[in-house]
mmCIF file with all atom_site columns, C-alpha atoms in Angstrom:
data_model
loop_
_atom_site.group_PDB
_atom_site.id
_atom_site.type_symbol
_atom_site.label_atom_id
_atom_site.label_alt_id
_atom_site.label_comp_id
_atom_site.label_asym_id
_atom_site.label_entity_id
_atom_site.label_seq_id
_atom_site.pdbx_PDB_ins_code
_atom_site.Cartn_x
_atom_site.Cartn_y
_atom_site.Cartn_z
_atom_site.occupancy
_atom_site.B_iso_or_equiv
_atom_site.pdbx_formal_charge
_atom_site.auth_seq_id
_atom_site.auth_comp_id
_atom_site.auth_asym_id
_atom_site.auth_atom_id
_atom_site.pdbx_PDB_model_num
ATOM 1   C CA . MET F 1 1   ? -181.102 -7.368  -73.295 1.00 43.00 ? 1   MET F CA 1
ATOM 2   C CA . PRO F 1 2   ? -184.221 -8.603  -75.089 1.00 51.00 ? 2   PRO F CA 1
ATOM 3   C CA . THR F 1 3   ? -187.500 -8.311  -73.316 1.00 54.00 ? 3   THR F CA 1
ATOM 4   C CA . GLU F 1 4   ? -189.332 -11.492 -72.346 1.00 61.00 ? 4   GLU F CA 1
ATOM 5   C CA . THR F 1 5   ? -191.951 -12.574 -74.854 1.00 74.00 ? 5   THR F CA 1
ATOM 6   C CA . ALA F 1 6   ? -194.459 -15.377 -74.651 1.00 86.00 ? 6   ALA F CA 1
ATOM 7   C CA . ALA F 1 7   ? -193.491 -18.612 -76.348 1.00 91.00 ? 7   ALA F CA 1
ATOM 8   C CA . PRO F 1 8   ? -195.071 -19.050 -79.782 1.00 94.00 ? 8   PRO F CA 1
ATOM 9   C CA . GLY F 1 9   ? -197.493 -21.861 -80.540 1.00 94.00 ? 9   GLY F CA 1
ATOM 10  C CA . PRO F 1 10  ? -194.915 -24.204 -82.113 1.00 96.00 ? 10  PRO F CA 1
ATOM 11  C CA . VAL F 1 11  ? -192.755 -24.042 -78.989 1.00 96.00 ? 11  VAL F CA 1
ATOM 12  C CA . ARG F 1 12  ? -195.699 -24.789 -76.723 1.00 96.00 ? 12  ARG F CA 1
ATOM 13  C CA . LEU F 1 13  ? -196.792 -27.682 -78.946 1.00 97.00 ? 13  LEU F CA 1
ATOM 14  C CA . ALA F 1 14  ? -193.253 -29.073 -78.928 1.00 97.00 ? 14  ALA F CA 1
ATOM 15  C CA . GLY F 1 15  ? -193.228 -28.731 -75.135 1.00 97.00 ? 15  GLY F CA 1
ATOM 16  C CA . ALA F 1 16  ? -196.490 -30.655 -74.899 1.00 97.00 ? 16  ALA F CA 1
ATOM 17  C CA . LEU F 1 17  ? -195.122 -33.431 -77.120 1.00 97.00 ? 17  LEU F CA 1
ATOM 18  C CA . VAL F 1 18  ? -191.905 -33.721 -75.096 1.00 98.00 ? 18  VAL F CA 1
ATOM 19  C CA . ALA F 1 19  ? -193.833 -33.647 -71.798 1.00 97.00 ? 19  ALA F CA 1
ATOM 20  C CA . LEU F 1 20  ? -196.064 -36.429 -73.130 1.00 97.00 ? 20  LEU F CA 1
ATOM 21  C CA . GLN F 1 21  ? -192.966 -38.520 -73.764 1.00 97.00 ? 21  GLN F CA 1
ATOM 22  C CA . GLY F 1 22  ? -191.950 -37.937 -70.153 1.00 97.00 ? 22  GLY F CA 1
ATOM 23  C CA . LEU F 1 23  ? -195.415 -38.867 -68.917 1.00 98.00 ? 23  LEU F CA 1
ATOM 24  C CA . THR F 1 24  ? -195.283 -42.090 -70.921 1.00 97.00 ? 24  THR F CA 1
ATOM 25  C CA . ALA F 1 25  ? -191.939 -42.978 -69.331 1.00 97.00 ? 25  ALA F CA 1
ATOM 26  C CA . LEU F 1 26  ? -193.379 -42.215 -65.879 1.00 98.00 ? 26  LEU F CA 1
ATOM 27  C CA . VAL F 1 27  ? -196.363 -44.499 -66.508 1.00 98.00 ? 27  VAL F CA 1
ATOM 28  C CA . TYR F 1 28  ? -194.024 -47.302 -67.556 1.00 97.00 ? 28  TYR F CA 1
ATOM 29  C CA . ALA F 1 29  ? -191.847 -46.725 -64.476 1.00 97.00 ? 29  ALA F CA 1
ATOM 30  C CA . LEU F 1 30  ? -194.906 -47.130 -62.253 1.00 97.00 ? 30  LEU F CA 1
ATOM 31  C CA . PHE F 1 31  ? -195.957 -50.226 -64.219 1.00 96.00 ? 31  PHE F CA 1
ATOM 32  C CA . ALA F 1 32  ? -192.505 -51.785 -63.712 1.00 95.00 ? 32  ALA F CA 1
ATOM 33  C CA . LEU F 1 33  ? -192.583 -50.922 -60.013 1.00 94.00 ? 33  LEU F CA 1
ATOM 34  C CA . VAL F 1 34  ? -195.988 -52.573 -59.567 1.00 94.00 ? 34  VAL F CA 1
ATOM 35  C CA . ARG F 1 35  ? -194.762 -55.664 -61.417 1.00 94.00 ? 35  ARG F CA 1
ATOM 36  C CA . GLY F 1 36  ? -191.802 -55.907 -59.052 1.00 92.00 ? 36  GLY F CA 1
ATOM 37  C CA . ILE F 1 37  ? -193.878 -55.372 -55.918 1.00 91.00 ? 37  ILE F CA 1
ATOM 38  C CA . PHE F 1 38  ? -196.452 -58.020 -56.805 1.00 92.00 ? 38  PHE F CA 1
ATOM 39  C CA . GLY F 1 39  ? -193.934 -60.567 -58.044 1.00 87.00 ? 39  GLY F CA 1
ATOM 40  C CA . LEU F 1 40  ? -195.039 -60.491 -61.675 1.00 87.00 ? 40  LEU F CA 1
ATOM 41  C CA . ALA F 1 41  ? -191.419 -60.019 -62.736 1.00 85.00 ? 41  ALA F CA 1
ATOM 42  C CA . TYR F 1 42  ? -188.021 -60.596 -61.165 1.00 87.00 ? 42  TYR F CA 1
ATOM 43  C CA . ALA F 1 43  ? -187.836 -57.860 -58.528 1.00 85.00 ? 43  ALA F CA 1
ATOM 44  C CA . GLY F 1 44  ? -184.296 -56.717 -59.287 1.00 87.00 ? 44  GLY F CA 1
ATOM 45  C CA . LEU F 1 45  ? -184.999 -56.216 -62.965 1.00 91.00 ? 45  LEU F CA 1
ATOM 46  C CA . ALA F 1 46  ? -188.384 -54.612 -62.356 1.00 91.00 ? 46  ALA F CA 1
ATOM 47  C CA . TYR F 1 47  ? -186.969 -52.122 -59.867 1.00 94.00 ? 47  TYR F CA 1
ATOM 48  C CA . GLY F 1 48  ? -184.044 -51.380 -62.173 1.00 94.00 ? 48  GLY F CA 1
ATOM 49  C CA . ASP F 1 49  ? -186.462 -50.703 -65.033 1.00 94.00 ? 49  ASP F CA 1
ATOM 50  C CA . ALA F 1 50  ? -188.524 -48.476 -62.759 1.00 95.00 ? 50  ALA F CA 1
ATOM 51  C CA . VAL F 1 51  ? -185.507 -46.386 -61.756 1.00 96.00 ? 51  VAL F CA 1
ATOM 52  C CA . ALA F 1 52  ? -184.213 -46.134 -65.338 1.00 97.00 ? 52  ALA F CA 1
ATOM 53  C CA . PHE F 1 53  ? -187.581 -45.017 -66.670 1.00 97.00 ? 53  PHE F CA 1
ATOM 54  C CA . LEU F 1 54  ? -188.020 -42.584 -63.797 1.00 97.00 ? 54  LEU F CA 1
ATOM 55  C CA . ILE F 1 55  ? -184.760 -40.932 -64.851 1.00 97.00 ? 55  ILE F CA 1
ATOM 56  C CA . ILE F 1 56  ? -185.969 -40.881 -68.462 1.00 96.00 ? 56  ILE F CA 1
ATOM 57  C CA . ALA F 1 57  ? -189.293 -39.386 -67.331 1.00 97.00 ? 57  ALA F CA 1
ATOM 58  C CA . VAL F 1 58  ? -187.475 -36.527 -65.605 1.00 97.00 ? 58  VAL F CA 1
ATOM 59  C CA . ALA F 1 59  ? -185.143 -36.025 -68.585 1.00 96.00 ? 59  ALA F CA 1
ATOM 60  C CA . PHE F 1 60  ? -188.137 -35.571 -70.884 1.00 97.00 ? 60  PHE F CA 1
ATOM 61  C CA . GLY F 1 61  ? -190.681 -34.117 -68.493 1.00 96.00 ? 61  GLY F CA 1
ATOM 62  C CA . ALA F 1 62  ? -188.582 -31.233 -67.230 1.00 97.00 ? 62  ALA F CA 1
ATOM 63  C CA . PRO F 1 63  ? -187.758 -29.688 -70.634 1.00 97.00 ? 63  PRO F CA 1
ATOM 64  C CA . GLY F 1 64  ? -191.303 -30.337 -71.831 1.00 96.00 ? 64  GLY F CA 1
ATOM 65  C CA . LEU F 1 65  ? -192.894 -28.548 -68.888 1.00 96.00 ? 65  LEU F CA 1
ATOM 66  C CA . LEU F 1 66  ? -190.371 -25.720 -69.052 1.00 96.00 ? 66  LEU F CA 1
ATOM 67  C CA . LEU F 1 67  ? -191.086 -25.208 -72.757 1.00 96.00 ? 67  LEU F CA 1
ATOM 68  C CA . LEU F 1 68  ? -194.789 -25.096 -71.962 1.00 94.00 ? 68  LEU F CA 1
ATOM 69  C CA . ARG F 1 69  ? -193.997 -22.344 -69.449 1.00 94.00 ? 69  ARG F CA 1
ATOM 70  C CA . GLY F 1 70  ? -191.977 -20.465 -72.066 1.00 92.00 ? 70  GLY F CA 1
ATOM 71  C CA . ARG F 1 71  ? -188.457 -20.965 -70.693 1.00 93.00 ? 71  ARG F CA 1
ATOM 72  C CA . ARG F 1 72  ? -185.884 -20.508 -73.444 1.00 91.00 ? 72  ARG F CA 1
ATOM 73  C CA . GLY F 1 73  ? -183.162 -22.694 -71.928 1.00 90.00 ? 73  GLY F CA 1
ATOM 74  C CA . ALA F 1 74  ? -185.287 -25.823 -72.144 1.00 94.00 ? 74  ALA F CA 1
ATOM 75  C CA . ARG F 1 75  ? -185.137 -25.773 -75.940 1.00 95.00 ? 75  ARG F CA 1
ATOM 76  C CA . ASN F 1 76  ? -181.582 -27.148 -75.979 1.00 95.00 ? 76  ASN F CA 1
ATOM 77  C CA . ALA F 1 77  ? -182.469 -30.031 -73.672 1.00 96.00 ? 77  ALA F CA 1
ATOM 78  C CA . ALA F 1 78  ? -185.555 -30.873 -75.739 1.00 97.00 ? 78  ALA F CA 1
ATOM 79  C CA . VAL F 1 79  ? -183.524 -30.931 -78.953 1.00 97.00 ? 79  VAL F CA 1
ATOM 80  C CA . PHE F 1 80  ? -180.865 -33.078 -77.290 1.00 97.00 ? 80  PHE F CA 1
ATOM 81  C CA . VAL F 1 81  ? -183.255 -35.748 -76.012 1.00 97.00 ? 81  VAL F CA 1
ATOM 82  C CA . GLN F 1 82  ? -185.069 -35.924 -79.366 1.00 97.00 ? 82  GLN F CA 1
ATOM 83  C CA . LEU F 1 83  ? -181.770 -36.486 -81.158 1.00 97.00 ? 83  LEU F CA 1
ATOM 84  C CA . LEU F 1 84  ? -180.879 -39.196 -78.631 1.00 96.00 ? 84  LEU F CA 1
ATOM 85  C CA . VAL F 1 85  ? -184.177 -40.990 -79.224 1.00 95.00 ? 85  VAL F CA 1
ATOM 86  C CA . LEU F 1 86  ? -183.799 -40.728 -83.002 1.00 95.00 ? 86  LEU F CA 1
ATOM 87  C CA . GLY F 1 87  ? -180.314 -42.191 -82.797 1.00 94.00 ? 87  GLY F CA 1
ATOM 88  C CA . GLY F 1 88  ? -181.468 -45.019 -80.560 1.00 93.00 ? 88  GLY F CA 1
ATOM 89  C CA . VAL F 1 89  ? -184.418 -45.893 -82.766 1.00 92.00 ? 89  VAL F CA 1
ATOM 90  C CA . TRP F 1 90  ? -182.350 -46.014 -85.915 1.00 89.00 ? 90  TRP F CA 1
ATOM 91  C CA . TYR F 1 91  ? -179.485 -47.853 -84.238 1.00 91.00 ? 91  TYR F CA 1
ATOM 92  C CA . ASN F 1 92  ? -181.875 -50.636 -83.237 1.00 86.00 ? 92  ASN F CA 1
ATOM 93  C CA . PHE F 1 93  ? -183.911 -50.504 -86.443 1.00 84.00 ? 93  PHE F CA 1
ATOM 94  C CA . SER F 1 94  ? -184.739 -53.916 -87.834 1.00 80.00 ? 94  SER F CA 1
ATOM 95  C CA . PRO F 1 95  ? -187.030 -54.295 -90.840 1.00 80.00 ? 95  PRO F CA 1
ATOM 96  C CA . ALA F 1 96  ? -188.340 -57.552 -89.413 1.00 79.00 ? 96  ALA F CA 1
ATOM 97  C CA . GLU F 1 97  ? -189.540 -56.160 -86.067 1.00 82.00 ? 97  GLU F CA 1
ATOM 98  C CA . TRP F 1 98  ? -191.679 -53.189 -85.074 1.00 83.00 ? 98  TRP F CA 1
ATOM 99  C CA . VAL F 1 99  ? -191.156 -51.156 -88.246 1.00 89.00 ? 99  VAL F CA 1
ATOM 100 C CA . THR F 1 100 ? -194.374 -49.219 -87.698 1.00 91.00 ? 100 THR F CA 1
ATOM 101 C CA . LEU F 1 101 ? -193.454 -48.321 -84.117 1.00 90.00 ? 101 LEU F CA 1
ATOM 102 C CA . ASP F 1 102 ? -189.949 -47.258 -85.162 1.00 91.00 ? 102 ASP F CA 1
ATOM 103 C CA . LEU F 1 103 ? -191.365 -45.020 -87.874 1.00 92.00 ? 103 LEU F CA 1
ATOM 104 C CA . LEU F 1 104 ? -193.965 -43.504 -85.533 1.00 94.00 ? 104 LEU F CA 1
ATOM 105 C CA . ILE F 1 105 ? -191.390 -42.707 -82.861 1.00 94.00 ? 105 ILE F CA 1
ATOM 106 C CA . SER F 1 106 ? -189.079 -41.241 -85.494 1.00 95.00 ? 106 SER F CA 1
ATOM 107 C CA . ALA F 1 107 ? -191.898 -39.108 -86.923 1.00 97.00 ? 107 ALA F CA 1
ATOM 108 C CA . TRP F 1 108 ? -192.740 -37.873 -83.401 1.00 97.00 ? 108 TRP F CA 1
ATOM 109 C CA . CYS F 1 109 ? -189.127 -36.819 -82.767 1.00 97.00 ? 109 CYS F CA 1
ATOM 110 C CA . VAL F 1 110 ? -188.773 -35.175 -86.173 1.00 98.00 ? 110 VAL F CA 1
ATOM 111 C CA . ALA F 1 111 ? -192.037 -33.293 -85.591 1.00 98.00 ? 111 ALA F CA 1
ATOM 112 C CA . VAL F 1 112 ? -190.710 -31.931 -82.284 1.00 98.00 ? 112 VAL F CA 1
ATOM 113 C CA . LEU F 1 113 ? -187.440 -30.905 -83.931 1.00 98.00 ? 113 LEU F CA 1
ATOM 114 C CA . VAL F 1 114 ? -189.240 -29.194 -86.807 1.00 98.00 ? 114 VAL F CA 1
ATOM 115 C CA . LEU F 1 115 ? -191.454 -27.307 -84.359 1.00 97.00 ? 115 LEU F CA 1
ATOM 116 C CA . LEU F 1 116 ? -188.414 -26.148 -82.399 1.00 97.00 ? 116 LEU F CA 1
ATOM 117 C CA . PHE F 1 117 ? -186.598 -24.951 -85.533 1.00 96.00 ? 117 PHE F CA 1
ATOM 118 C CA . LEU F 1 118 ? -189.438 -23.105 -87.229 1.00 95.00 ? 118 LEU F CA 1
ATOM 119 C CA . THR F 1 119 ? -188.788 -19.391 -87.770 1.00 92.00 ? 119 THR F CA 1
ATOM 120 C CA . PRO F 1 120 ? -191.081 -18.182 -84.937 1.00 93.00 ? 120 PRO F CA 1
ATOM 121 C CA . SER F 1 121 ? -189.402 -20.632 -82.553 1.00 93.00 ? 121 SER F CA 1
ATOM 122 C CA . ARG F 1 122 ? -185.916 -19.556 -83.561 1.00 93.00 ? 122 ARG F CA 1
ATOM 123 C CA . HIS F 1 123 ? -186.786 -15.849 -83.243 1.00 91.00 ? 123 HIS F CA 1
ATOM 124 C CA . TRP F 1 124 ? -188.311 -16.472 -79.833 1.00 91.00 ? 124 TRP F CA 1
ATOM 125 C CA . TYR F 1 125 ? -185.211 -18.350 -78.673 1.00 91.00 ? 125 TYR F CA 1
ATOM 126 C CA . ALA F 1 126 ? -182.650 -15.958 -80.167 1.00 88.00 ? 126 ALA F CA 1
ATOM 127 C CA . PRO F 1 127 ? -184.217 -12.732 -81.435 1.00 80.00 ? 127 PRO F CA 1
ATOM 128 C CA . PRO F 1 128 ? -182.409 -11.121 -84.380 1.00 76.00 ? 128 PRO F CA 1
ATOM 129 C CA . GLN F 1 129 ? -179.988 -8.417  -83.321 1.00 76.00 ? 129 GLN F CA 1
ATOM 130 C CA . GLU F 1 130 ? -180.529 -4.821  -84.398 1.00 74.00 ? 130 GLU F CA 1
ATOM 131 C CA . ASP F 1 131 ? -177.205 -4.631  -86.259 1.00 69.00 ? 131 ASP F CA 1
ATOM 132 C CA . GLU F 1 132 ? -177.854 -7.797  -88.315 1.00 63.00 ? 132 GLU F CA 1
ATOM 133 C CA . PRO F 1 133 ? -179.146 -7.434  -91.850 1.00 67.00 ? 133 PRO F CA 1
ATOM 134 C CA . PRO F 1 134 ? -182.554 -9.028  -92.477 1.00 66.00 ? 134 PRO F CA 1
ATOM 135 C CA . ALA F 1 135 ? -182.529 -12.592 -93.769 1.00 65.00 ? 135 ALA F CA 1
ATOM 136 C CA . ALA F 1 136 ? -183.086 -12.963 -97.477 1.00 61.00 ? 136 ALA F CA 1
#
């Protein structure tokens, strides 16, 4: 059984980026809730948005914080949510609307994925076994 090692810098940076996505979703959930409470939007829709974005905030915040703490299992969840966001962005991509935002969100997700698949990150997540030959 491998001994526990501290998470390398790329993993911690990826965790911070994923946690920031969760924080952004939490801020929007609170914004939607306030809009519903003060009648600035239809209450049913505002509360529904708040609940949906609260779920999204947890889905991103938990793996992000766990990666920051160096928990190996959170890497899979972080990769999964980044792939979901990338798919959603490119599914809704329209060259006439919000191209810059789509590209920025895509770059953010790709940056997180690259950080999580760098060699130090992969060796931290699954250290090479003693009986495996070294990679060429």
